[in-house]
Short mmCIF file of C-alpha atoms in Angstrom, two decimals:
data_model
loop_
_atom_site.label_atom_id
_atom_site.label_comp_id
_atom_site.label_asym_id
_atom_site.label_seq_id
_atom_site.Cartn_x
_atom_site.Cartn_y
_atom_site.Cartn_z
CA UNK D 12 15.51 6.59 -25.18
CA UNK D 13 14.18 3.13 -24.14
CA UNK D 14 15.80 0.27 -24.43
CA UNK D 15 14.34 -3.22 -24.10
CA UNK D 16 16.21 -6.09 -21.62
CA UNK D 17 15.97 -9.51 -21.20
CA UNK D 18 17.84 -11.78 -18.77
CA UNK D 19 19.59 -14.79 -20.95
CA UNK D 20 19.87 -18.38 -19.13
CA UNK D 21 23.35 -18.04 -18.31
CA UNK D 22 22.91 -14.65 -16.66
CA UNK D 23 23.41 -12.07 -20.02
CA UNK D 24 21.14 -10.13 -21.52
CA UNK D 25 19.61 -9.58 -24.32
CA UNK D 26 18.93 -5.76 -25.24
CA UNK D 27 18.12 -3.09 -28.32
CA UNK D 28 16.83 0.93 -28.63
CA UNK D 29 13.03 1.26 -28.90
CA UNK D 30 11.02 3.71 -31.53
CA UNK D 31 7.69 4.97 -29.82
CA UNK D 32 5.11 1.85 -30.97
CA UNK D 33 7.30 0.00 -28.58
CA UNK D 34 9.39 -1.84 -32.23
CA UNK D 35 13.09 -2.24 -32.32
CA UNK D 36 14.99 1.55 -33.08
CA UNK D 37 18.42 -0.51 -33.81
CA UNK D 38 20.35 -4.25 -33.16
CA UNK D 39 19.21 -6.70 -31.10
CA UNK D 40 22.41 -6.45 -28.60
CA UNK D 41 23.75 -9.37 -26.84
CA UNK D 42 26.35 -8.64 -23.51
CA UNK D 43 27.40 -11.03 -20.96
CA UNK D 44 26.69 -9.24 -18.50
CA UNK D 45 23.09 -8.55 -17.49
CA UNK D 46 24.40 -5.62 -14.95
CA UNK D 47 27.41 -4.58 -16.75
CA UNK D 48 24.29 -4.27 -19.74
CA UNK D 49 22.34 -1.47 -17.66
CA UNK D 50 25.69 -0.43 -15.79
CA UNK D 51 27.24 0.46 -19.05
CA UNK D 52 24.26 2.81 -21.11
CA UNK D 53 23.28 5.59 -18.41
CA UNK D 54 21.79 7.42 -20.74
CA UNK D 55 18.48 5.45 -21.07
CA UNK D 56 15.52 6.78 -19.63
CA UNK D 57 13.91 4.14 -18.94
CA UNK D 58 14.33 0.05 -19.02
CA UNK D 59 11.02 -1.94 -20.57
CA UNK D 60 11.60 -5.28 -19.34
CA UNK D 61 9.62 -8.28 -17.78
CA UNK D 62 8.95 -7.74 -14.24
CA UNK D 63 10.94 -5.37 -12.13
CA UNK D 64 11.15 -7.36 -8.55
CA UNK D 65 13.01 -10.09 -10.57
CA UNK D 66 15.15 -8.17 -11.80
CA UNK D 67 15.74 -5.15 -10.09
CA UNK D 68 17.03 -7.00 -7.55
CA UNK D 69 19.50 -8.57 -9.07
CA UNK D 70 21.29 -5.00 -10.02
CA UNK D 71 20.09 -3.05 -6.71
CA UNK D 72 22.67 -6.16 -5.63
CA UNK D 73 25.10 -5.41 -7.50
CA UNK D 74 25.05 -1.69 -6.49
CA UNK D 75 23.15 -1.17 -10.27
CA UNK D 76 20.64 2.21 -10.24
CA UNK D 77 17.74 2.72 -13.17
CA UNK D 78 15.92 6.61 -13.18
CA UNK D 79 12.76 5.29 -14.22
CA UNK D 80 11.28 1.32 -15.77
CA UNK D 81 8.19 0.41 -17.76
CA UNK D 82 6.85 -3.16 -15.75
CA UNK D 83 5.65 -5.63 -18.34
CA UNK D 84 4.30 -7.91 -16.20
CA UNK D 85 2.72 -4.64 -13.58
CA UNK D 86 1.38 -2.56 -17.04
CA UNK D 87 -0.38 -6.47 -17.76
CA UNK D 88 -1.78 -6.05 -14.57
CA UNK D 89 -3.85 -2.35 -14.45
CA UNK D 90 -4.19 -3.13 -18.10
CA UNK D 91 -6.28 -7.04 -18.54
CA UNK D 92 -8.12 -4.49 -15.48
CA UNK D 93 -9.19 -1.34 -17.52
CA UNK D 94 -10.60 -4.35 -20.17
CA UNK D 95 -13.84 -4.96 -18.50
CA UNK D 96 -14.27 -7.85 -16.82
CA UNK D 97 -11.16 -9.56 -17.41
CA UNK D 98 -10.21 -8.21 -13.84
CA UNK D 99 -8.23 -10.64 -11.75
CA UNK D 100 -6.38 -12.79 -14.37
CA UNK D 101 -2.68 -13.87 -15.25
CA UNK D 102 -0.19 -11.12 -15.94
CA UNK D 103 2.90 -12.68 -16.58
CA UNK D 104 4.74 -11.94 -20.01
CA UNK D 105 3.96 -15.22 -20.79
CA UNK D 106 0.03 -14.81 -20.27
CA UNK D 107 0.80 -11.82 -21.69
CA UNK D 108 2.13 -13.12 -25.02
CA UNK D 109 -0.72 -15.73 -24.96
CA UNK D 110 -3.43 -13.32 -25.10
CA UNK D 111 -1.50 -11.39 -27.68
CA UNK D 112 -0.73 -15.03 -29.69
CA UNK D 113 -4.78 -16.47 -28.30
CA UNK D 114 -3.72 -18.76 -26.90
CA UNK D 115 -4.21 -21.21 -23.69
CA UNK D 116 -3.42 -18.22 -20.64
CA UNK D 117 -1.32 -19.91 -18.73
CA UNK D 118 -1.43 -18.88 -14.73
CA UNK D 119 0.91 -17.09 -12.80
CA UNK D 120 3.30 -18.68 -10.07
CA UNK D 121 2.50 -19.32 -6.52
CA UNK D 122 3.01 -16.65 -4.29
CA UNK D 123 6.13 -17.13 -3.01
CA UNK D 124 7.17 -17.81 1.03
CA UNK D 125 8.33 -14.23 2.67
CA UNK D 126 11.84 -13.48 2.89
CA UNK D 127 13.46 -11.88 6.65
CA UNK D 128 16.13 -10.98 4.03
CA UNK D 129 16.67 -9.60 0.57
CA UNK D 130 17.57 -12.84 -1.83
CA UNK D 131 19.01 -12.68 -5.55
CA UNK D 132 17.12 -16.03 -5.84
CA UNK D 133 13.75 -15.43 -6.83
CA UNK D 134 11.09 -18.09 -7.75
CA UNK D 135 11.51 -19.29 -12.17
CA UNK D 136 9.10 -16.49 -13.84
CA UNK D 137 6.10 -18.59 -15.66
CA UNK D 138 7.77 -20.12 -18.49
CA UNK D 139 6.98 -19.15 -22.45
CA UNK D 140 6.07 -21.70 -24.74
CA UNK D 141 8.51 -24.44 -25.96
CA UNK D 142 10.47 -22.50 -28.87
CA UNK D 143 9.18 -19.19 -27.46
CA UNK D 144 12.12 -15.84 -27.27
CA UNK D 145 12.02 -13.87 -24.03
CA UNK D 146 13.08 -11.29 -26.13
CA UNK D 147 11.09 -11.83 -28.79
CA UNK D 148 8.09 -12.20 -26.70
CA UNK D 149 9.15 -9.24 -24.44
CA UNK D 150 8.77 -7.23 -27.30
CA UNK D 151 5.57 -7.79 -28.80
CA UNK D 152 3.38 -7.45 -25.96
CA UNK D 153 5.21 -4.37 -25.02
CA UNK D 154 4.31 -2.75 -28.50
CA UNK D 155 0.61 -4.39 -28.05
CA UNK D 156 0.25 -2.92 -24.49
CA UNK D 157 1.30 0.29 -26.02
CA UNK D 158 -1.23 -0.18 -28.45
CA UNK D 159 -4.29 -1.01 -25.42
CA UNK D 160 -3.28 1.70 -23.68
CA UNK D 161 -3.61 3.93 -26.52
CA UNK D 162 -7.52 2.44 -27.11
CA UNK D 163 -8.65 3.75 -24.01
CA UNK D 164 -10.84 6.80 -23.11
CA UNK D 165 -7.79 9.33 -21.66
CA UNK D 166 -4.40 7.00 -23.21
CA UNK D 167 -2.38 9.68 -21.37
CA UNK D 168 -3.64 9.08 -17.99
CA UNK D 169 -3.38 5.51 -18.91
CA UNK D 170 -0.02 6.08 -19.58
CA UNK D 171 1.37 8.35 -16.29
CA UNK D 172 -0.54 5.50 -14.18
CA UNK D 173 1.74 3.20 -15.82
CA UNK D 174 4.39 5.15 -15.17
CA UNK D 175 3.32 5.47 -11.61
CA UNK D 176 3.47 2.05 -10.59
CA UNK D 177 6.61 1.14 -12.45
CA UNK D 178 8.13 3.81 -10.59
CA UNK D 179 6.66 2.44 -6.91
CA UNK D 180 7.56 -0.94 -8.17
CA UNK D 181 11.29 0.45 -8.60
CA UNK D 182 10.69 2.56 -4.33
CA UNK D 183 9.97 -0.76 -3.23
CA UNK D 184 12.89 -2.85 -4.45
CA UNK D 185 14.66 0.31 -2.87
CA UNK D 186 12.74 -0.05 0.02
CA UNK D 187 13.26 -3.29 0.57
CA UNK D 188 17.32 -3.11 0.16
CA UNK D 189 17.81 -0.55 2.39
CA UNK D 190 15.75 -1.03 5.35
CA UNK D 191 14.55 0.52 8.42
CA UNK D 192 16.70 1.92 10.63
CA UNK D 193 15.91 -0.60 14.03
CA UNK D 194 16.81 -0.31 17.36
CA UNK D 195 16.72 -4.53 18.59
CA UNK D 196 18.24 -3.51 22.01
CA UNK D 197 15.23 -1.02 22.05
CA UNK D 198 13.43 -3.54 21.14
CA UNK D 199 14.03 -6.27 23.62
CA UNK D 200 13.90 -3.55 26.38
CA UNK D 201 10.31 -2.55 25.51
CA UNK D 202 8.94 -6.13 25.57
CA UNK D 203 11.09 -6.54 29.02
CA UNK D 204 9.23 -4.10 30.45
CA UNK D 205 5.74 -4.53 29.01
CA UNK D 206 5.45 -8.90 28.94
CA UNK D 207 8.23 -9.28 31.65
CA UNK D 208 10.72 -12.26 31.28
CA UNK D 209 10.27 -15.10 29.60
CA UNK D 210 9.92 -18.59 30.79
CA UNK D 211 11.42 -22.07 28.95
CA UNK D 212 10.02 -24.35 27.11
CA UNK D 213 7.82 -21.79 24.97
CA UNK D 214 4.89 -21.09 27.57
CA UNK D 215 4.23 -17.66 27.48
CA UNK D 216 5.94 -14.09 29.78
CA UNK D 217 5.10 -13.40 32.92
CA UNK D 218 2.95 -10.47 32.15
CA UNK D 219 0.50 -12.86 30.20
CA UNK D 220 0.75 -15.13 32.53
CA UNK D 221 -0.67 -13.11 35.22
CA UNK D 222 -3.23 -11.53 33.20
CA UNK D 223 -4.67 -14.56 32.53
CA UNK D 224 -5.17 -16.01 35.81
CA UNK D 225 -6.54 -13.14 37.09
CA UNK D 226 -8.85 -13.11 34.19
CA UNK D 227 -9.03 -16.99 35.97
CA UNK D 228 -10.49 -15.52 39.04
CA UNK D 229 -12.50 -12.11 38.49
CA UNK D 230 -15.14 -15.43 36.98
CA UNK D 231 -14.63 -17.06 39.90
CA UNK D 232 -15.68 -20.96 40.34
CA UNK D 233 -12.31 -22.65 40.43
CA UNK D 234 -12.51 -23.14 36.48
CA UNK D 235 -9.64 -22.07 34.19
CA UNK D 236 -10.42 -20.02 31.74
CA UNK D 237 -7.96 -18.91 28.44
CA UNK D 238 -7.90 -15.66 27.00
CA UNK D 239 -6.84 -16.51 24.05
CA UNK D 240 -9.38 -18.98 23.46
CA UNK D 241 -12.43 -16.02 22.67
CA UNK D 242 -14.87 -18.73 23.29
CA UNK D 243 -13.40 -20.00 25.91
CA UNK D 244 -14.20 -15.93 27.07
CA UNK D 245 -17.90 -15.59 25.55
CA UNK D 246 -19.24 -19.26 27.64
CA UNK D 247 -17.56 -18.04 31.23
CA UNK D 248 -19.39 -14.65 30.61
CA UNK D 249 -22.35 -16.86 29.66
CA UNK D 250 -21.89 -18.82 33.42
CA UNK D 251 -21.46 -15.69 34.63
CA UNK D 252 -25.34 -14.49 33.48
CA UNK D 253 -23.37 -12.19 30.57
CA UNK D 254 -24.81 -12.76 27.01
CA UNK D 255 -21.72 -10.99 24.62
CA UNK D 256 -21.66 -12.30 21.20
CA UNK D 257 -18.04 -11.63 20.46
CA UNK D 258 -14.73 -10.60 22.37
CA UNK D 259 -14.09 -7.31 19.96
CA UNK D 260 -13.09 -4.45 22.54
CA UNK D 261 -15.97 -2.13 21.58
CA UNK D 262 -18.43 -5.17 22.97
CA UNK D 263 -15.92 -5.59 25.79
CA UNK D 264 -15.55 -2.19 26.80
CA UNK D 265 -20.00 -2.11 27.69
CA UNK D 266 -19.87 -4.73 30.18
CA UNK D 267 -19.31 -4.51 34.22
CA UNK D 268 -17.84 -7.17 35.41
CA UNK D 269 -14.27 -7.63 36.87
CA UNK D 270 -13.13 -9.58 34.24
CA UNK D 271 -12.90 -6.97 31.66
CA UNK D 272 -9.65 -4.87 32.71
CA UNK D 273 -7.02 -7.94 32.82
CA UNK D 274 -8.77 -9.41 29.49
CA UNK D 275 -8.17 -6.34 27.73
CA UNK D 276 -5.01 -5.57 28.97
CA UNK D 277 -4.01 -9.32 27.94
CA UNK D 278 -5.67 -8.77 24.32
CA UNK D 279 -3.30 -5.94 24.09
CA UNK D 280 -0.33 -7.77 25.43
CA UNK D 281 -0.94 -10.68 23.10
CA UNK D 282 -1.15 -9.20 20.37
CA UNK D 283 1.83 -7.43 20.64
CA UNK D 284 3.75 -10.66 21.56
CA UNK D 285 2.93 -12.49 18.83
CA UNK D 286 3.29 -10.02 15.93
CA UNK D 287 6.05 -7.78 17.50
CA UNK D 288 7.51 -10.24 19.87
CA UNK D 289 10.94 -11.65 21.08
CA UNK D 290 10.67 -14.10 17.73
CA UNK D 291 9.54 -11.37 14.65
CA UNK D 292 12.29 -9.44 15.80
CA UNK D 293 14.86 -12.92 15.86
CA UNK D 294 13.22 -13.46 12.98
CA UNK D 295 13.36 -9.86 10.49
CA UNK D 296 15.83 -7.53 12.09
CA UNK D 297 19.48 -8.20 10.67
CA UNK D 298 22.73 -5.97 11.03
CA UNK D 299 20.23 -3.00 12.50
CA UNK D 300 17.39 -2.82 9.89
CA UNK D 301 13.83 -4.69 9.30
CA UNK D 302 13.98 -5.36 5.61
CA UNK D 303 10.29 -5.76 4.76
CA UNK D 304 9.16 -6.63 0.82
CA UNK D 305 6.55 -4.51 -0.34
CA UNK D 306 4.04 -5.46 -2.99
CA UNK D 307 3.19 -2.31 -4.80
CA UNK D 308 -0.96 -2.81 -5.92
CA UNK D 309 -1.45 -5.09 -3.32
CA UNK D 310 -5.06 -4.47 -2.98
CA UNK D 311 -7.59 -3.25 -6.05
CA UNK D 312 -7.44 -0.04 -4.96
CA UNK D 313 -3.95 0.42 -5.40
CA UNK D 314 -2.56 0.11 -1.41
CA UNK D 315 0.60 -1.38 -0.49
CA UNK D 316 0.88 -4.57 0.78
CA UNK D 317 3.47 -6.40 2.53
CA UNK D 318 4.62 -10.49 2.07
CA UNK D 319 5.17 -11.20 5.84
CA UNK D 320 7.17 -9.18 8.28
CA UNK D 321 4.05 -6.75 9.20
CA UNK D 322 5.42 -3.74 8.17
CA UNK D 323 2.34 -1.42 7.87
CA UNK D 324 0.81 -2.69 11.28
CA UNK D 325 3.38 -1.40 13.70
CA UNK D 326 2.19 -0.73 16.97
CA UNK D 327 3.45 2.66 18.20
CA UNK D 328 4.63 1.62 21.11
CA UNK D 329 7.17 -0.57 18.77
CA UNK D 330 8.70 2.34 16.71
CA UNK D 331 10.41 3.22 19.62
CA UNK D 332 13.10 1.03 18.14
CA UNK D 333 13.22 2.27 14.59
CA UNK D 334 15.82 5.33 14.85
CA UNK D 335 18.41 6.87 12.65
CA UNK D 336 21.89 5.80 12.45
CA UNK D 337 24.21 8.09 14.15
CA UNK D 338 24.74 11.51 12.31
CA UNK D 339 21.55 10.86 10.53
CA UNK D 340 17.63 11.97 11.45
CA UNK D 341 13.65 10.69 10.18
CA UNK D 342 11.76 12.75 8.05
CA UNK D 343 8.51 12.02 8.68
CA UNK D 344 6.07 13.26 6.64
CA UNK D 345 2.19 12.52 6.89
CA UNK D 346 -0.47 13.32 4.16
CA UNK D 347 -3.07 15.97 6.38
CA UNK D 348 -6.82 14.69 5.77
CA UNK D 349 -5.95 13.32 2.05
CA UNK D 350 -9.31 11.19 1.24
CA UNK D 351 -11.28 14.40 1.19
CA UNK D 352 -9.31 16.49 -0.77
CA UNK D 353 -8.69 13.81 -3.49
CA UNK D 354 -12.45 14.08 -3.36
CA UNK D 355 -12.52 17.81 -4.35
CA UNK D 356 -9.90 17.28 -6.82
CA UNK D 357 -11.71 14.01 -8.47
CA UNK D 358 -15.51 15.20 -8.13
CA UNK D 359 -14.46 19.18 -8.67
CA UNK D 360 -16.96 20.83 -6.87
CA UNK D 361 -16.03 24.13 -6.27
CA UNK D 362 -17.03 24.63 -2.54
CA UNK D 363 -14.98 21.83 -1.49
CA UNK D 364 -11.91 22.51 -3.91
CA UNK D 365 -11.78 26.31 -2.20
CA UNK D 366 -11.96 24.97 1.56
CA UNK D 367 -9.38 22.55 0.43
CA UNK D 368 -7.58 25.09 -1.14
CA UNK D 369 -6.02 26.35 1.80
CA UNK D 370 -2.89 24.10 4.30
CA UNK D 371 -5.42 24.56 7.43
CA UNK D 372 -7.07 21.86 8.87
CA UNK D 373 -10.30 21.04 6.30
CA UNK D 374 -12.44 19.75 9.07
CA UNK D 375 -12.55 22.59 10.86
CA UNK D 376 -13.45 24.38 7.79
CA UNK D 377 -16.71 22.35 7.44
CA UNK D 378 -16.91 23.20 10.02
CA UNK D 379 -16.76 26.77 10.30
CA UNK D 380 -19.66 26.98 7.09
CA UNK D 381 -22.44 24.91 7.78
CA UNK D 382 -22.08 22.46 10.72
CA UNK D 383 -22.11 24.68 13.68
CA UNK D 384 -18.31 25.21 14.20
CA UNK D 385 -18.65 21.16 15.57
CA UNK D 386 -15.72 19.41 13.98
CA UNK D 387 -15.93 15.93 15.01
CA UNK D 388 -19.52 16.76 13.05
CA UNK D 389 -18.36 18.07 9.80
CA UNK D 390 -15.37 15.17 9.67
CA UNK D 391 -18.04 12.52 10.36
CA UNK D 392 -20.69 13.57 7.72
CA UNK D 393 -17.66 14.12 5.15
CA UNK D 394 -16.50 10.54 5.84
CA UNK D 395 -19.55 8.78 5.90
CA UNK D 396 -20.27 10.09 2.14
CA UNK D 397 -16.99 8.29 1.59
CA UNK D 398 -17.14 5.44 2.77
CA UNK D 399 -20.54 5.36 3.12
CA UNK D 400 -21.99 5.78 6.29
CA UNK D 401 -25.73 5.40 6.65
CA UNK D 402 -27.03 5.92 9.75
CA UNK D 403 -26.82 7.33 13.10
CA UNK D 404 -25.03 10.66 12.68
CA UNK D 405 -23.76 10.25 9.73
CA UNK D 406 -27.20 9.49 8.01
CA UNK D 407 -28.43 13.22 9.81
CA UNK D 408 -25.67 15.67 8.13
CA UNK D 409 -25.50 14.09 4.86
CA UNK D 410 -28.46 15.66 3.90
CA UNK D 411 -26.74 19.85 4.54
CA UNK D 412 -23.23 17.93 3.03
CA UNK D 413 -25.16 17.05 -0.27
CA UNK D 414 -26.71 20.54 0.00
CA UNK D 415 -23.50 22.93 0.03
CA UNK D 416 -20.67 20.40 -1.34
CA UNK D 417 -23.86 19.19 -4.35
CA UNK D 418 -20.84 17.75 -7.18
CA UNK D 419 -18.64 15.94 -4.79
CA UNK D 420 -21.65 14.05 -2.74
CA UNK D 421 -23.10 13.26 -6.31
CA UNK D 422 -19.73 11.62 -7.72
CA UNK D 423 -19.35 8.78 -5.05
CA UNK D 424 -23.03 8.56 -5.08
CA UNK D 425 -22.84 7.49 -8.75
CA UNK D 426 -19.37 5.50 -7.95
CA UNK D 427 -21.91 3.55 -5.50
CA UNK D 428 -24.89 3.07 -7.74
CA UNK D 429 -22.53 1.82 -10.32
CA UNK D 430 -21.28 -0.93 -8.02
CA UNK D 431 -24.74 -1.58 -6.77
CA UNK D 432 -25.77 -2.44 -10.51
CA UNK D 433 -22.66 -4.55 -11.17
CA UNK D 434 -20.83 -1.59 -13.47
CA UNK D 435 -17.41 -1.04 -13.19
CA UNK D 436 -15.70 1.81 -11.62
CA UNK D 437 -12.21 3.62 -12.46
CA UNK D 438 -9.69 6.25 -10.64
CA UNK D 439 -8.77 9.06 -12.21
CA UNK D 440 -5.86 7.62 -13.69
CA UNK D 441 -7.66 4.36 -14.57
CA UNK D 442 -7.46 1.98 -12.07
CA UNK D 443 -10.15 -0.06 -12.50
CA UNK D 444 -12.05 -2.06 -9.67
CA UNK D 445 -12.30 -5.77 -10.08
CA UNK D 446 -16.21 -7.07 -11.40
CA UNK D 447 -19.01 -8.56 -9.95
CA UNK D 448 -18.05 -11.85 -10.81
CA UNK D 449 -14.56 -12.26 -8.75
CA UNK D 450 -16.95 -11.17 -5.65
CA UNK D 451 -19.39 -13.69 -6.45
CA UNK D 452 -17.84 -16.26 -9.72
CA UNK D 453 -21.66 -17.28 -10.23
CA UNK D 454 -23.39 -13.94 -10.62
CA UNK D 455 -22.80 -13.99 -14.43
CA UNK D 456 -26.74 -12.84 -14.97
CA UNK D 457 -26.70 -9.29 -13.35
CA UNK D 458 -31.09 -8.66 -13.56
CA UNK D 459 -31.87 -8.77 -9.81
CA UNK D 460 -28.74 -8.55 -9.11
CA UNK D 461 -29.65 -4.68 -8.31
CA UNK D 462 -31.27 -3.94 -4.44
CA UNK D 463 -29.10 -7.10 -3.36
CA UNK D 464 -26.97 -7.14 -0.32
CA UNK D 465 -24.61 -7.82 -2.53
CA UNK D 466 -24.47 -5.39 -5.00
CA UNK D 467 -25.77 -2.77 -1.67
CA UNK D 468 -22.04 -3.84 -0.36
CA UNK D 469 -20.51 -3.66 -3.71
CA UNK D 470 -21.78 0.06 -3.95
CA UNK D 471 -20.08 0.53 -1.08
CA UNK D 472 -16.79 -0.37 -1.86
CA UNK D 473 -16.93 1.58 -5.17
CA UNK D 474 -18.37 4.90 -3.45
CA UNK D 475 -14.83 4.22 -2.02
CA UNK D 476 -13.05 2.67 -4.42
CA UNK D 477 -13.27 6.04 -6.48
CA UNK D 478 -11.67 7.63 -4.09
CA UNK D 479 -9.28 5.78 -1.78
CA UNK D 480 -8.11 4.78 -5.12
CA UNK D 481 -7.42 7.62 -7.02
CA UNK D 482 -5.51 8.68 -3.82
CA UNK D 483 -3.00 5.93 -4.32
CA UNK D 484 -2.28 6.62 -7.71
CA UNK D 485 -1.51 10.46 -6.47
CA UNK D 486 0.48 8.76 -3.63
CA UNK D 487 2.90 7.13 -6.38
CA UNK D 488 3.30 9.93 -8.05
CA UNK D 489 4.50 11.45 -4.88
CA UNK D 490 6.93 8.61 -3.81
CA UNK D 491 8.40 8.93 -7.53
CA UNK D 492 8.56 12.61 -6.88
CA UNK D 493 10.37 12.42 -3.93
CA UNK D 494 13.12 9.25 -5.24
CA UNK D 495 13.93 11.71 -8.68
CA UNK D 496 15.06 14.51 -6.53
CA UNK D 497 16.62 12.86 -4.19
CA UNK D 498 18.81 11.75 -6.78
CA UNK D 499 18.73 14.76 -8.46
CA UNK D 500 20.43 16.69 -5.98
CA UNK D 501 23.16 13.58 -5.58
CA UNK D 502 21.28 13.05 -1.70
CA UNK D 503 22.72 10.41 0.09
CA UNK D 504 19.07 9.56 1.75
CA UNK D 505 17.60 7.09 0.96
CA UNK D 506 13.28 6.50 1.09
CA UNK D 507 12.41 3.70 3.46
CA UNK D 508 8.75 3.71 4.29
CA UNK D 509 5.19 4.26 3.10
CA UNK D 510 2.59 3.24 3.41
CA UNK D 511 -0.66 5.07 2.23
CA UNK D 512 -0.83 8.23 3.71
CA UNK D 513 2.66 8.30 5.10
CA UNK D 514 6.71 8.56 3.35
CA UNK D 515 9.57 7.92 6.03
CA UNK D 516 13.51 9.52 4.37
CA UNK D 517 16.06 8.03 5.75
CA UNK D 518 19.24 11.02 5.88
CA UNK D 519 21.66 12.52 7.21
CA UNK D 520 20.88 15.80 9.48
CA UNK D 521 22.13 18.11 6.77
CA UNK D 522 19.53 16.97 3.76
CA UNK D 523 16.01 17.48 6.41
CA UNK D 524 15.04 20.38 5.58
CA UNK D 525 16.20 19.41 1.59
CA UNK D 526 14.43 16.68 1.87
CA UNK D 527 11.28 18.26 3.80
CA UNK D 528 10.71 20.62 0.91
CA UNK D 529 10.46 17.37 -2.03
CA UNK D 530 8.14 16.61 -0.34
CA UNK D 531 6.54 19.38 -0.52
CA UNK D 532 7.36 19.75 -3.31
CA UNK D 533 6.51 16.49 -5.60
CA UNK D 534 2.45 16.29 -3.31
CA UNK D 535 1.86 19.86 -5.23
CA UNK D 536 3.44 18.20 -8.64
CA UNK D 537 1.57 14.49 -7.56
CA UNK D 538 -1.70 16.73 -7.62
CA UNK D 539 -1.52 18.56 -11.01
CA UNK D 540 -0.34 15.51 -12.59
CA UNK D 541 -3.48 13.64 -11.19
CA UNK D 542 -6.37 15.38 -11.34
CA UNK D 543 -5.78 18.38 -13.82
CA UNK D 544 -5.27 22.05 -12.47
CA UNK D 545 -7.48 23.10 -9.34
CA UNK D 546 -7.00 24.86 -6.57
CA UNK D 547 -6.85 21.42 -3.92
CA UNK D 548 -3.26 21.75 -1.88
CA UNK D 549 -1.83 18.54 -0.42
CA UNK D 550 -0.23 19.46 2.77
CA UNK D 551 1.86 16.91 4.57
CA UNK D 552 2.14 17.37 7.96
CA UNK D 553 6.53 16.69 7.85
CA UNK D 554 8.53 15.88 11.23
CA UNK D 555 12.06 15.59 11.46
CA UNK D 556 12.61 13.67 14.36
CA UNK D 557 15.41 10.59 15.60
CA UNK D 558 13.08 8.35 16.66
CA UNK D 559 10.00 7.64 14.61
CA UNK D 560 7.52 7.38 18.09
CA UNK D 561 8.52 10.19 18.90
CA UNK D 562 6.44 11.81 15.54
CA UNK D 563 3.56 12.15 16.75
#
């Protein structure tokens, strides 16, 4: 049974059971403690509340975990995205209540600044109109969302998406609380070795200073050139008779000049120093853990982002600092060729599904079936179809790909055409892309839109959206499955990291085999739930390691 719960101003709670339509199925109960109200009802299958980010953090701090929830704020965001032309609007309980009553919709609260430690104190939620009871609003909004979900083209799929996104919020809160095991001493040793000693006054560390001197000497002329200022580098090359448009790595690598090598090394180490250097370590790593704040659905495609800390951009060299606790290990699982397999499942292309029905290297299989055995060309062709690469070698092989896998190519072509014409596209579960007005607020008349550079760019976006977004939906179901399997088996294992195709579980050594199997089962189950019955396999490459840096 589902129960709705809302926190009261004094830290208590109001709650009641719900029927299938989201209406109260019993008396409204007043409790003196939100934590105890939830803790004392372990039989509740799913809690309905305003916002997981606000409420679950309080419960976790008190040692209370729940099995499932329905996040009204998350659901509002997905539903207004689905309802044509409403993407990107406010999604708070107050906003949902206002829509229900045809009142002016209040904007969402400003994004909260990143925190380096979990906190029980959130910014106040967007207030409801004066005199409005929050619990009454919660019940009415929830019932309204159930009715809106029933009116979608595929209600069962939308219900699954809402459940998966809500589960993702639970996982995100738990991962932020657990944190990634992080050896600060190893991190400092890496920085000392690569960057050299630090100097007083906040100046650059020794190695960066040496490289900056090398760059200036290479340009000659007695002029000091600062490698961290792109305009100075462009002007310095111009004085040397070399025209460059930027200081991007790929462009610098085409130049034959003695400044290039130290400049490239400087740029690499400078990124390390500024993004994950000593200051980052002091700010973000405490008590042997890095605790980023994950934001599920942080992008329109459903991929996660983080609020500060750069958890999804950890350099390979710094991964050496991510190490399991004594007696524990890291189970690092990487989805193998996820997006091409998702394309096979959503397009139902017979040939591509046949290739994706095995755990073997998908690109090698494709190459053996028509690319002269050239795996690189097969990969280029398929990714070109997904990402809309329409020039060079990708275009050369597109015709062959279209002949062999017509349904798969037609699927992404149709999505691209819809985007170019200003229409919306959706993932299989119903996650919806942003409308044209989101990218171009002044674009209200779509006549003449097709064929413009903006429409072509949007077509490339929608081509990829239907695949990447569907992959994000699948990944949410994987996370939910792994979390459920860990809890059901009573394991001590904890999910500690996730990005779009990779999961890390920190667990005792004797649980590693069971965890790896749980991830594999969750991947296949998620495939059936998200895409229905297909032969497509979703294998994970799994490594059981003490150090994250050894996983790849």
